[in-house]
CSV table of C-alpha atoms in Angstrom, one decimal:
chain,number,residue,atom,x,y,z
D,1,UNK,CA,-13.3,-18.6,11.6
D,2,UNK,CA,-12.9,-19.6,7.9
D,3,UNK,CA,-15.3,-18.7,5.2
D,4,UNK,CA,-15.9,-22.4,4.4
D,5,UNK,CA,-17.0,-23.1,8.0
D,6,UNK,CA,-20.5,-23.5,9.4
D,7,UNK,CA,-19.8,-21.0,12.1
D,8,UNK,CA,-19.1,-18.3,9.5
D,9,UNK,CA,-22.5,-18.8,7.9
D,10,UNK,CA,-24.2,-18.5,11.2
D,11,UNK,CA,-22.1,-15.4,12.0
D,12,UNK,CA,-22.8,-13.6,8.7
D,13,UNK,CA,-26.5,-14.5,8.8
D,14,UNK,CA,-26.9,-12.7,12.2
D,15,UNK,CA,-24.9,-9.7,11.0
D,16,UNK,CA,-27.0,-9.5,7.8
D,17,UNK,CA,-30.3,-9.5,9.7
D,18,UNK,CA,-29.1,-6.8,12.2
D,19,UNK,CA,-27.6,-4.7,9.4
D,20,UNK,CA,-30.9,-4.3,7.6
D,21,UNK,CA,-32.9,-3.8,10.8
D,22,UNK,CA,-30.9,-0.7,11.9
D,23,UNK,CA,-31.2,2.8,10.7
D,24,UNK,CA,-28.9,3.7,7.7
D,25,UNK,CA,-27.0,6.3,9.8
D,26,UNK,CA,-25.7,3.5,12.0
D,27,UNK,CA,-25.3,0.6,9.6
D,28,UNK,CA,-21.5,1.0,9.8
D,29,UNK,CA,-21.7,0.2,13.5
D,30,UNK,CA,-23.0,-3.3,12.8
D,31,UNK,CA,-20.1,-3.8,10.4
D,32,UNK,CA,-17.6,-2.4,12.9
D,33,UNK,CA,-18.9,-4.7,15.7
D,34,UNK,CA,-19.1,-7.7,13.4
D,35,UNK,CA,-15.5,-7.1,12.3
D,36,UNK,CA,-14.3,-6.9,15.9
D,37,UNK,CA,-16.1,-10.1,16.8
D,38,UNK,CA,-14.8,-11.8,13.7
D,39,UNK,CA,-11.2,-10.9,14.7
D,40,UNK,CA,-12.0,-12.1,18.2
D,41,UNK,CA,-13.0,-15.5,16.8
D,42,UNK,CA,-9.6,-15.7,15.1
D,43,UNK,CA,-7.6,-14.5,18.2
D,44,UNK,CA,-8.4,-12.3,21.2
D,45,UNK,CA,-4.8,-11.0,21.2
D,46,UNK,CA,-5.2,-10.0,17.5
D,47,UNK,CA,-7.9,-7.6,18.6
D,48,UNK,CA,-5.4,-5.6,20.8
D,49,UNK,CA,-2.9,-5.4,18.0
D,50,UNK,CA,-5.3,-4.4,15.3
D,51,UNK,CA,-6.9,-1.8,17.6
D,52,UNK,CA,-3.5,-0.2,18.2
D,53,UNK,CA,-2.7,-0.3,14.5
D,54,UNK,CA,-6.1,1.3,13.6
D,55,UNK,CA,-5.7,4.1,16.3
D,56,UNK,CA,-2.1,4.8,15.1
D,57,UNK,CA,-3.2,5.3,11.4
D,58,UNK,CA,-6.3,7.2,12.3
D,59,UNK,CA,-4.3,9.9,14.1
D,60,UNK,CA,-1.5,9.7,11.5
D,61,UNK,CA,-4.1,10.6,8.8
D,62,UNK,CA,-5.6,13.4,10.8
D,63,UNK,CA,-2.1,14.7,11.8
D,64,UNK,CA,-1.0,14.7,8.1
D,65,UNK,CA,-4.2,16.4,7.0
D,66,UNK,CA,-3.6,19.2,9.6
D,67,UNK,CA,-0.1,20.1,8.5
D,68,UNK,CA,0.3,22.6,5.6
D,69,UNK,CA,2.7,22.1,2.8
D,70,UNK,CA,6.3,22.3,3.8
D,71,UNK,CA,9.2,20.5,5.4
D,72,UNK,CA,7.2,19.4,8.5
D,73,UNK,CA,4.5,17.8,6.4
D,74,UNK,CA,7.1,15.9,4.4
D,75,UNK,CA,8.8,14.7,7.5
D,76,UNK,CA,5.5,13.7,9.1
D,77,UNK,CA,4.5,11.8,5.9
D,78,UNK,CA,7.7,9.8,5.9
D,79,UNK,CA,7.4,9.2,9.6
D,80,UNK,CA,3.9,7.7,9.0
D,81,UNK,CA,5.2,5.5,6.2
D,82,UNK,CA,8.1,4.4,8.3
D,83,UNK,CA,5.8,3.4,11.2
D,84,UNK,CA,3.7,1.3,8.9
D,85,UNK,CA,6.5,-0.3,7.0
D,86,UNK,CA,8.5,-0.8,10.2
D,87,UNK,CA,5.6,-2.5,11.9
D,88,UNK,CA,5.1,-4.9,9.0
D,89,UNK,CA,8.8,-5.5,8.6
D,90,UNK,CA,9.3,-6.2,12.3
D,91,UNK,CA,6.7,-8.9,12.6
D,92,UNK,CA,7.3,-10.4,9.2
D,93,UNK,CA,11.0,-10.1,8.5
D,94,UNK,CA,12.9,-9.6,11.7
D,95,UNK,CA,13.6,-13.4,12.2
D,96,UNK,CA,14.4,-13.7,8.5
D,97,UNK,CA,17.0,-10.9,9.0
D,98,UNK,CA,18.4,-12.7,12.1
D,99,UNK,CA,18.6,-16.0,10.2
D,100,UNK,CA,20.7,-14.5,7.4
D,101,UNK,CA,22.9,-12.7,9.9
D,102,UNK,CA,23.5,-16.0,11.7
D,103,UNK,CA,24.6,-17.6,8.5
D,104,UNK,CA,27.3,-15.0,8.2
D,105,UNK,CA,28.2,-15.3,11.9
D,106,UNK,CA,28.6,-19.1,11.5
D,107,UNK,CA,31.7,-18.4,9.4
D,108,UNK,CA,33.4,-16.8,12.4
D,109,UNK,CA,34.6,-19.5,14.9
D,110,UNK,CA,33.0,-19.5,18.4
D,111,UNK,CA,30.7,-16.6,17.4
D,112,UNK,CA,27.3,-17.0,19.2
D,113,UNK,CA,24.2,-16.8,17.1
D,114,UNK,CA,21.5,-14.1,17.5
D,115,UNK,CA,18.5,-15.7,19.2
D,116,UNK,CA,15.2,-15.5,17.3
D,117,UNK,CA,12.3,-13.6,18.6
D,118,UNK,CA,9.2,-15.6,19.7
D,119,UNK,CA,6.8,-13.7,17.5
D,120,UNK,CA,3.4,-14.6,16.0
D,121,UNK,CA,2.7,-12.9,12.7
D,122,UNK,CA,-0.6,-11.0,13.0
D,123,UNK,CA,-3.0,-12.5,10.5
D,124,UNK,CA,-3.9,-10.1,7.7
D,125,UNK,CA,-1.1,-7.6,8.5
D,126,UNK,CA,0.2,-7.4,4.9
D,127,UNK,CA,-3.3,-6.5,3.6
D,128,UNK,CA,-4.3,-3.8,6.1
D,129,UNK,CA,-0.8,-2.3,6.2
D,130,UNK,CA,-0.9,-1.7,2.5
D,131,UNK,CA,-4.4,-0.3,2.8
D,132,UNK,CA,-3.2,2.1,5.5
D,133,UNK,CA,-0.1,3.1,3.5
D,134,UNK,CA,-2.3,3.8,0.4
D,135,UNK,CA,-4.6,5.9,2.6
D,136,UNK,CA,-1.7,8.0,4.0
D,137,UNK,CA,-0.2,8.5,0.5
D,138,UNK,CA,-3.5,9.7,-0.9
D,139,UNK,CA,-3.8,12.3,1.9
D,140,UNK,CA,-0.3,13.4,1.3
D,141,UNK,CA,-1.1,13.9,-2.4
D,142,UNK,CA,-4.1,16.0,-1.5
D,143,UNK,CA,-6.6,13.8,-3.3
D,144,UNK,CA,-8.3,12.6,-0.2
D,145,UNK,CA,-9.1,14.1,3.2
D,146,UNK,CA,-8.5,12.3,6.5
D,147,UNK,CA,-11.5,10.3,7.8
D,148,UNK,CA,-12.8,11.9,11.0
D,149,UNK,CA,-15.2,9.1,12.1
D,150,UNK,CA,-13.0,6.5,13.9
D,151,UNK,CA,-15.5,3.7,13.5
D,152,UNK,CA,-15.8,4.1,9.8
D,153,UNK,CA,-12.0,4.4,9.5
D,154,UNK,CA,-11.6,1.3,11.6
D,155,UNK,CA,-14.1,-0.6,9.5
D,156,UNK,CA,-12.2,0.3,6.4
D,157,UNK,CA,-9.1,-1.5,7.7
D,158,UNK,CA,-10.7,-4.4,9.5
D,159,UNK,CA,-13.9,-5.1,7.5
D,160,UNK,CA,-14.3,-8.8,8.1
D,161,UNK,CA,-14.8,-10.1,4.5
D,162,UNK,CA,-11.5,-8.7,3.4
D,163,UNK,CA,-9.6,-8.9,6.7
D,164,UNK,CA,-7.8,-12.2,6.4
D,165,UNK,CA,-6.7,-12.2,2.7
D,166,UNK,CA,-7.9,-9.1,1.0
D,167,UNK,CA,-8.5,-7.8,-1.5
D,168,UNK,CA,-6.3,-4.7,-0.9
D,169,UNK,CA,-9.1,-2.1,-0.8
D,170,UNK,CA,-8.8,1.6,-1.6
D,171,UNK,CA,-10.0,4.1,0.9
D,172,UNK,CA,-11.6,6.4,-1.7
D,173,UNK,CA,-13.7,3.4,-2.9
D,174,UNK,CA,-14.7,2.1,0.5
D,175,UNK,CA,-15.5,5.2,2.6
D,176,UNK,CA,-18.3,6.5,0.4
D,177,UNK,CA,-20.1,3.1,0.7
D,178,UNK,CA,-20.1,3.4,4.5
D,179,UNK,CA,-21.1,7.1,4.6
D,180,UNK,CA,-24.0,6.4,2.2
D,181,UNK,CA,-25.0,2.7,2.7
D,182,UNK,CA,-27.0,1.0,0.0
D,183,UNK,CA,-30.6,0.0,0.8
D,184,UNK,CA,-31.6,-3.6,0.7
D,185,UNK,CA,-31.6,-4.8,-2.9
D,186,UNK,CA,-32.8,-8.4,-3.5
D,187,UNK,CA,-30.8,-8.7,-6.8
D,188,UNK,CA,-27.5,-7.6,-5.2
D,189,UNK,CA,-28.1,-9.9,-2.2
D,190,UNK,CA,-28.8,-12.8,-4.5
D,191,UNK,CA,-25.7,-12.0,-6.5
D,192,UNK,CA,-23.7,-12.0,-3.3
D,193,UNK,CA,-25.1,-15.4,-2.3
D,194,UNK,CA,-24.2,-16.8,-5.8
D,195,UNK,CA,-20.7,-15.5,-5.5
D,196,UNK,CA,-20.3,-17.1,-2.0
D,197,UNK,CA,-21.6,-20.4,-3.4
D,198,UNK,CA,-19.3,-20.2,-6.5
D,199,UNK,CA,-16.3,-19.4,-4.3
D,200,UNK,CA,-17.1,-22.3,-2.0
D,201,UNK,CA,-17.3,-24.6,-5.0
D,202,UNK,CA,-13.9,-23.6,-6.3
D,203,UNK,CA,-12.4,-23.9,-2.8
D,204,UNK,CA,-13.7,-27.1,-1.4
D,205,UNK,CA,-14.4,-29.1,-4.6
D,206,UNK,CA,-11.4,-28.1,-6.7
D,207,UNK,CA,-8.7,-26.6,-4.5
D,208,UNK,CA,-9.1,-29.0,-1.5
D,209,UNK,CA,-9.0,-32.0,-3.8
D,210,UNK,CA,-5.9,-30.9,-5.7
D,211,UNK,CA,-3.9,-29.8,-2.7
D,212,UNK,CA,-2.9,-33.4,-1.6
D,213,UNK,CA,-0.4,-34.1,-4.4
D,214,UNK,CA,1.0,-30.6,-4.1
D,215,UNK,CA,1.7,-30.8,-0.4
D,216,UNK,CA,2.9,-34.4,-0.6
D,217,UNK,CA,5.6,-33.5,-3.2
D,218,UNK,CA,6.8,-30.2,-1.7
D,219,UNK,CA,7.0,-31.8,1.8
D,220,UNK,CA,9.3,-34.5,0.5
D,221,UNK,CA,10.5,-33.2,-2.8
D,222,UNK,CA,13.8,-35.1,-2.9
D,223,UNK,CA,11.9,-38.4,-3.2
D,224,UNK,CA,10.4,-37.3,-6.5
D,225,UNK,CA,11.6,-36.6,-10.0
D,226,UNK,CA,10.4,-36.5,-13.6
D,227,UNK,CA,6.7,-36.8,-14.2
D,228,UNK,CA,5.3,-36.2,-10.7
D,229,UNK,CA,7.2,-32.9,-10.5
D,230,UNK,CA,5.9,-31.9,-14.0
D,231,UNK,CA,2.4,-32.8,-13.1
D,232,UNK,CA,2.5,-30.9,-9.7
D,233,UNK,CA,4.0,-27.9,-11.4
D,234,UNK,CA,0.7,-27.4,-13.3
D,235,UNK,CA,-1.5,-28.7,-10.5
D,236,UNK,CA,-0.1,-26.1,-8.1
D,237,UNK,CA,-1.3,-23.3,-10.4
D,238,UNK,CA,-4.8,-24.7,-10.7
D,239,UNK,CA,-4.9,-25.3,-6.9
D,240,UNK,CA,-3.7,-21.8,-6.1
D,241,UNK,CA,-6.1,-20.1,-8.5
D,242,UNK,CA,-9.1,-22.0,-7.2
D,243,UNK,CA,-8.1,-21.5,-3.6
D,244,UNK,CA,-7.4,-17.8,-3.8
D,245,UNK,CA,-10.1,-16.8,-6.3
D,246,UNK,CA,-12.5,-19.0,-4.3
D,247,UNK,CA,-11.7,-17.0,-1.2
D,248,UNK,CA,-12.0,-13.7,-3.2
D,249,UNK,CA,-15.4,-14.7,-4.5
D,250,UNK,CA,-16.6,-15.5,-1.0
D,251,UNK,CA,-15.2,-12.2,0.3
D,252,UNK,CA,-16.8,-10.2,-2.5
D,253,UNK,CA,-20.1,-12.1,-2.1
D,254,UNK,CA,-20.1,-11.6,1.7
D,255,UNK,CA,-19.6,-7.9,1.2
D,256,UNK,CA,-22.4,-7.7,-1.4
D,257,UNK,CA,-24.8,-9.0,1.2
D,258,UNK,CA,-24.3,-5.6,2.9
D,259,UNK,CA,-24.5,-3.7,-0.4
D,260,UNK,CA,-20.7,-3.1,-0.5
D,261,UNK,CA,-18.5,-3.6,-3.5
D,262,UNK,CA,-14.9,-4.7,-2.9
D,263,UNK,CA,-12.1,-4.5,-5.5
D,264,UNK,CA,-11.9,-7.3,-8.0
D,265,UNK,CA,-9.0,-9.6,-7.6
D,266,UNK,CA,-9.2,-12.0,-10.6
D,267,UNK,CA,-10.2,-11.5,-14.2
D,268,UNK,CA,-9.7,-14.9,-16.0
D,269,UNK,CA,-5.9,-14.9,-15.6
D,270,UNK,CA,-5.4,-18.2,-17.5
D,271,UNK,CA,-6.4,-16.3,-20.7
D,272,UNK,CA,-3.5,-13.8,-20.4
D,273,UNK,CA,-1.3,-13.7,-23.5
D,274,UNK,CA,1.8,-12.5,-21.7
D,275,UNK,CA,3.1,-12.1,-18.1
D,276,UNK,CA,2.4,-8.4,-17.9
D,277,UNK,CA,-1.3,-9.0,-18.8
D,278,UNK,CA,-1.4,-11.9,-16.4
D,279,UNK,CA,-0.5,-9.6,-13.5
D,280,UNK,CA,-3.3,-7.3,-14.6
D,281,UNK,CA,-5.6,-10.2,-14.2
D,282,UNK,CA,-4.1,-12.0,-11.2
D,283,UNK,CA,-4.2,-10.6,-7.6
D,284,UNK,CA,-5.3,-7.4,-9.3
D,285,UNK,CA,-5.8,-5.4,-6.1
D,286,UNK,CA,-2.2,-6.0,-5.1
D,287,UNK,CA,-0.7,-5.5,-8.5
D,288,UNK,CA,-2.7,-2.3,-9.2
D,289,UNK,CA,-1.8,-1.0,-5.7
D,290,UNK,CA,1.9,-1.5,-6.4
D,291,UNK,CA,1.5,0.1,-9.9
D,292,UNK,CA,-0.2,3.2,-8.4
D,293,UNK,CA,2.0,3.7,-5.3
D,294,UNK,CA,5.4,2.2,-6.3
D,295,UNK,CA,5.9,1.8,-10.0
D,296,UNK,CA,4.2,4.9,-11.4
D,297,UNK,CA,5.7,7.4,-8.8
D,298,UNK,CA,9.1,5.8,-9.4
D,299,UNK,CA,9.2,6.2,-13.2
D,300,UNK,CA,7.7,9.7,-13.0
D,301,UNK,CA,10.4,10.8,-10.5
D,302,UNK,CA,13.2,9.3,-12.6
D,303,UNK,CA,11.7,9.8,-16.1
D,304,UNK,CA,14.9,11.4,-17.3
D,305,UNK,CA,16.5,8.0,-17.1
D,306,UNK,CA,14.1,6.8,-19.9
D,307,UNK,CA,13.7,3.1,-20.3
D,308,UNK,CA,16.1,2.4,-17.5
D,309,UNK,CA,13.7,3.9,-15.0
D,310,UNK,CA,10.9,1.6,-16.3
D,311,UNK,CA,13.1,-1.5,-16.0
D,312,UNK,CA,14.3,-0.6,-12.5
D,313,UNK,CA,10.7,0.3,-11.6
D,314,UNK,CA,9.6,-3.1,-12.8
D,315,UNK,CA,12.2,-5.0,-10.7
D,316,UNK,CA,11.5,-2.8,-7.7
D,317,UNK,CA,7.8,-3.4,-7.9
D,318,UNK,CA,8.1,-7.2,-8.3
D,319,UNK,CA,10.8,-7.4,-5.6
D,320,UNK,CA,8.2,-5.8,-3.3
D,321,UNK,CA,5.4,-8.1,-4.6
D,322,UNK,CA,7.7,-11.1,-4.0
D,323,UNK,CA,8.9,-10.2,-0.5
D,324,UNK,CA,5.4,-9.1,0.4
D,325,UNK,CA,4.4,-12.8,0.2
D,326,UNK,CA,6.8,-13.8,2.9
D,327,UNK,CA,10.3,-13.8,4.5
D,328,UNK,CA,12.0,-16.3,2.3
D,329,UNK,CA,14.5,-16.1,-0.5
D,330,UNK,CA,12.2,-18.1,-2.6
D,331,UNK,CA,9.8,-15.2,-2.7
D,332,UNK,CA,12.6,-12.9,-3.8
D,333,UNK,CA,13.4,-15.2,-6.7
D,334,UNK,CA,9.6,-15.4,-7.5
D,335,UNK,CA,9.6,-11.6,-7.8
D,336,UNK,CA,12.8,-11.5,-9.8
D,337,UNK,CA,11.5,-14.0,-12.3
D,338,UNK,CA,8.4,-11.9,-12.9
D,339,UNK,CA,10.6,-8.8,-13.4
D,340,UNK,CA,12.8,-10.6,-15.9
D,341,UNK,CA,9.8,-11.8,-17.9
D,342,UNK,CA,8.1,-8.4,-18.0
D,343,UNK,CA,11.4,-6.7,-18.9
D,344,UNK,CA,11.9,-9.1,-21.7
D,345,UNK,CA,8.4,-8.4,-23.0
D,346,UNK,CA,9.0,-4.7,-22.7
D,347,UNK,CA,12.2,-4.8,-24.8
D,348,UNK,CA,11.1,-7.4,-27.4
D,349,UNK,CA,7.5,-6.2,-28.0
D,350,UNK,CA,8.2,-4.8,-31.4
D,351,UNK,CA,10.1,-7.8,-32.6
D,352,UNK,CA,7.5,-10.2,-31.2
D,353,UNK,CA,4.7,-8.3,-33.0
D,354,UNK,CA,6.6,-8.5,-36.3
D,355,UNK,CA,7.0,-12.3,-35.9
D,356,UNK,CA,3.3,-12.7,-34.8
D,357,UNK,CA,2.1,-10.8,-37.9
D,358,UNK,CA,3.5,-13.6,-40.1
D,359,UNK,CA,1.7,-16.4,-38.2
D,360,UNK,CA,-1.9,-17.5,-37.9
D,361,UNK,CA,-3.6,-15.1,-35.4
D,362,UNK,CA,-5.4,-18.0,-33.6
D,363,UNK,CA,-2.2,-19.9,-33.3
D,364,UNK,CA,-0.4,-16.8,-31.8
D,365,UNK,CA,-3.2,-16.4,-29.2
D,366,UNK,CA,-3.2,-20.0,-28.1
D,367,UNK,CA,0.6,-20.3,-28.1
D,368,UNK,CA,0.9,-17.1,-26.1
D,369,UNK,CA,-1.6,-18.2,-23.5
D,370,UNK,CA,0.1,-21.7,-23.2
D,371,UNK,CA,3.6,-20.2,-22.8
D,372,UNK,CA,2.4,-17.7,-20.2
D,373,UNK,CA,0.7,-20.4,-18.2
D,374,UNK,CA,3.9,-22.6,-18.4
D,375,UNK,CA,6.1,-19.7,-17.2
D,376,UNK,CA,3.8,-18.8,-14.4
D,377,UNK,CA,3.5,-22.4,-13.3
D,378,UNK,CA,7.3,-22.7,-13.3
D,379,UNK,CA,7.7,-19.6,-11.2
D,380,UNK,CA,5.3,-20.9,-8.6
D,381,UNK,CA,7.8,-23.6,-7.8
D,382,UNK,CA,9.5,-20.8,-5.8
D,383,UNK,CA,6.1,-19.9,-4.3
D,384,UNK,CA,5.5,-23.4,-2.9
D,385,UNK,CA,9.1,-24.6,-2.1
D,386,UNK,CA,10.1,-24.4,1.5
D,387,UNK,CA,13.5,-23.0,0.7
D,388,UNK,CA,15.9,-22.3,-2.2
D,389,UNK,CA,17.5,-25.8,-1.9
D,390,UNK,CA,14.2,-27.5,-2.4
D,391,UNK,CA,13.3,-25.2,-5.3
D,392,UNK,CA,16.7,-25.9,-7.0
D,393,UNK,CA,16.2,-29.6,-6.6
D,394,UNK,CA,12.7,-29.3,-8.1
D,395,UNK,CA,13.9,-27.3,-11.1
D,396,UNK,CA,16.9,-29.6,-11.8
D,397,UNK,CA,15.0,-32.9,-11.5
D,398,UNK,CA,11.8,-32.2,-13.4
D,399,UNK,CA,13.2,-34.0,-16.5
D,400,UNK,CA,15.1,-36.7,-14.6
D,401,UNK,CA,13.8,-40.2,-15.3
D,402,UNK,CA,10.8,-38.9,-17.3
D,403,UNK,CA,8.4,-41.6,-18.3
D,404,UNK,CA,5.4,-41.4,-20.7
D,405,UNK,CA,3.3,-43.4,-18.2
D,406,UNK,CA,1.2,-40.8,-16.4
D,407,UNK,CA,-1.1,-43.0,-14.4
D,408,UNK,CA,-0.4,-45.0,-11.3
D,409,UNK,CA,1.7,-42.4,-9.5
D,410,UNK,CA,1.0,-42.9,-5.8
D,411,UNK,CA,1.2,-39.2,-5.0
D,412,UNK,CA,-2.3,-38.8,-6.5
D,413,UNK,CA,-4.6,-40.4,-3.9
D,414,UNK,CA,-8.4,-40.2,-3.7
D,415,UNK,CA,-8.5,-40.6,-7.5
D,416,UNK,CA,-12.3,-40.2,-7.7
D,417,UNK,CA,-12.3,-36.9,-6.0
D,418,UNK,CA,-9.2,-35.8,-8.0
D,419,UNK,CA,-11.1,-36.6,-11.2
D,420,UNK,CA,-14.2,-34.6,-10.0
D,421,UNK,CA,-11.9,-31.7,-9.1
D,422,UNK,CA,-10.3,-31.7,-12.6
D,423,UNK,CA,-13.6,-32.0,-14.3
D,424,UNK,CA,-14.9,-29.1,-12.2
D,425,UNK,CA,-11.9,-27.0,-13.0
D,426,UNK,CA,-12.4,-27.6,-16.8
D,427,UNK,CA,-16.0,-26.5,-16.3
D,428,UNK,CA,-14.8,-23.3,-14.6
D,429,UNK,CA,-12.3,-22.8,-17.4
D,430,UNK,CA,-15.1,-23.3,-20.0
D,431,UNK,CA,-17.2,-20.7,-18.3
D,432,UNK,CA,-14.2,-18.3,-18.2
D,433,UNK,CA,-13.5,-19.0,-21.8
D,434,UNK,CA,-17.1,-18.1,-22.8
D,435,UNK,CA,-16.9,-14.9,-20.6
D,436,UNK,CA,-13.7,-14.0,-22.4
D,437,UNK,CA,-15.7,-14.1,-25.7
D,438,UNK,CA,-18.4,-12.0,-24.1
D,439,UNK,CA,-20.8,-14.8,-23.2
D,440,UNK,CA,-21.7,-15.0,-19.5
D,441,UNK,CA,-22.9,-18.6,-19.1
D,442,UNK,CA,-23.5,-18.1,-15.3
D,443,UNK,CA,-25.8,-15.1,-15.8
D,444,UNK,CA,-27.6,-16.9,-18.6
D,445,UNK,CA,-28.4,-19.8,-16.2
D,446,UNK,CA,-29.4,-17.4,-13.5
D,447,UNK,CA,-32.1,-15.9,-15.8
D,448,UNK,CA,-33.5,-19.2,-16.9
D,449,UNK,CA,-36.7,-20.5,-15.5
D,450,UNK,CA,-36.7,-21.3,-11.8
D,451,UNK,CA,-36.5,-25.1,-12.3
D,452,UNK,CA,-33.3,-24.8,-14.4
D,453,UNK,CA,-31.8,-22.2,-12.1
D,454,UNK,CA,-32.4,-24.1,-8.9
D,455,UNK,CA,-31.2,-27.4,-10.6
D,456,UNK,CA,-27.9,-25.6,-11.2
D,457,UNK,CA,-27.7,-24.5,-7.6
D,458,UNK,CA,-28.5,-28.0,-6.3
D,459,UNK,CA,-25.8,-29.6,-8.5
D,460,UNK,CA,-23.2,-27.2,-7.1
D,461,UNK,CA,-24.4,-27.8,-3.5
D,462,UNK,CA,-24.4,-31.6,-4.1
D,463,UNK,CA,-20.8,-31.4,-5.4
D,464,UNK,CA,-19.8,-29.3,-2.4
D,465,UNK,CA,-21.4,-31.7,0.1
D,466,UNK,CA,-20.2,-35.0,-1.4
D,467,UNK,CA,-16.9,-34.1,-3.0
D,468,UNK,CA,-15.4,-31.5,-0.7
D,469,UNK,CA,-11.8,-32.4,-0.2
D,470,UNK,CA,-9.7,-32.5,3.0
D,471,UNK,CA,-10.2,-29.5,5.2
D,472,UNK,CA,-7.5,-27.0,4.4
D,473,UNK,CA,-7.0,-23.4,5.3
D,474,UNK,CA,-6.8,-20.8,2.6
D,475,UNK,CA,-3.3,-20.4,1.1
D,476,UNK,CA,-3.2,-16.6,1.4
D,477,UNK,CA,-4.0,-16.6,5.1
D,478,UNK,CA,-0.2,-17.0,5.7
D,479,UNK,CA,0.4,-13.6,4.1
């Protein structure tokens, strides 16, 4: 049941009504039941898996809390981490491991290949596994106590707005909102509905109308070179942003209907002036999780190594971010590229600031943003390519047979919808640009007289209804 489906709007409407009819003490029950039903709509078998996963981590947290400091607590902590990482690795990477072993075995004559396991990756496993690991780590650090209410703990891991594609929520941020639920607030509910509408607009009007050329080229990359590859390199970035941030807006908006704030995931990433800043603005819940639970502990533990610890920590963090996205060497390269870029920025910061001081400040800002966008778009070639061979072909053929003629390429079909999507994206970019300068155009419209406010709503609804692109699932559902 996708966020952009009619069934979802019926589902969340019923949950919303029941939530505000029940006593505050039991509001979490509605969210728990709604989340179970939501998972059931996705897959009945998924209910069994997630239930076992929740039960496991519920008792791991209580068990860790019960142990005093000492060797047994340390061993139990690493046992809990191993179970979570092992579960994720088994479902997500076991066949990838077998695939690479079979490549080596193929060198040996008459050596039989290892058969692949017939596994279905549980939807959302990457998200709720990281949330469970963060919860276990916080208990081990002594900064959080184990949750004793099974239903509230379960709701933390499977809360339906964030179940499929995050954001990666923190337990210390989520639990208090269930223990002390917010009362009905018309302004917050209205804000939630606006976020849902805004996310739906970005998803169906922009992302769904830009996905065609991206899929077409990556599914048959060796039939393209030059201009189409260059165009798609930038289109894929716009598509991914509008798809994923559109999902996030709908997730955050859905949660707000119940008075719950989820972690922010995007903060105008296309205005980042370097790659490090971009990752503080893009998929923020994942990058901040990795910073708090991987990078920072690593450099603290190995601080005697100085800058070497920081560089190793950067590469370790982005290797994990890369492989988190999927079992493919392309994602490893994606992570390595980010690590190289941020390491370069780390070592050259002083020199770059000296050069920038001699140039026009506005030019420096604009050039920095453009270069960051180009690098990130280039790195996403490895995000979208099916394998390393396709990615290598893409990179080596972008400037083959380049022509100045940009129109008429048959990989851009539905040109009217494509034009609407690009115009809509420029509108989103303008709104983000104004927000970057401290001017919130969306809020200004929302506080205008009713006729202006509702005119804006109807325009967005009109665009969603008449210019929604081909039905497409959310990109990050695969992770």
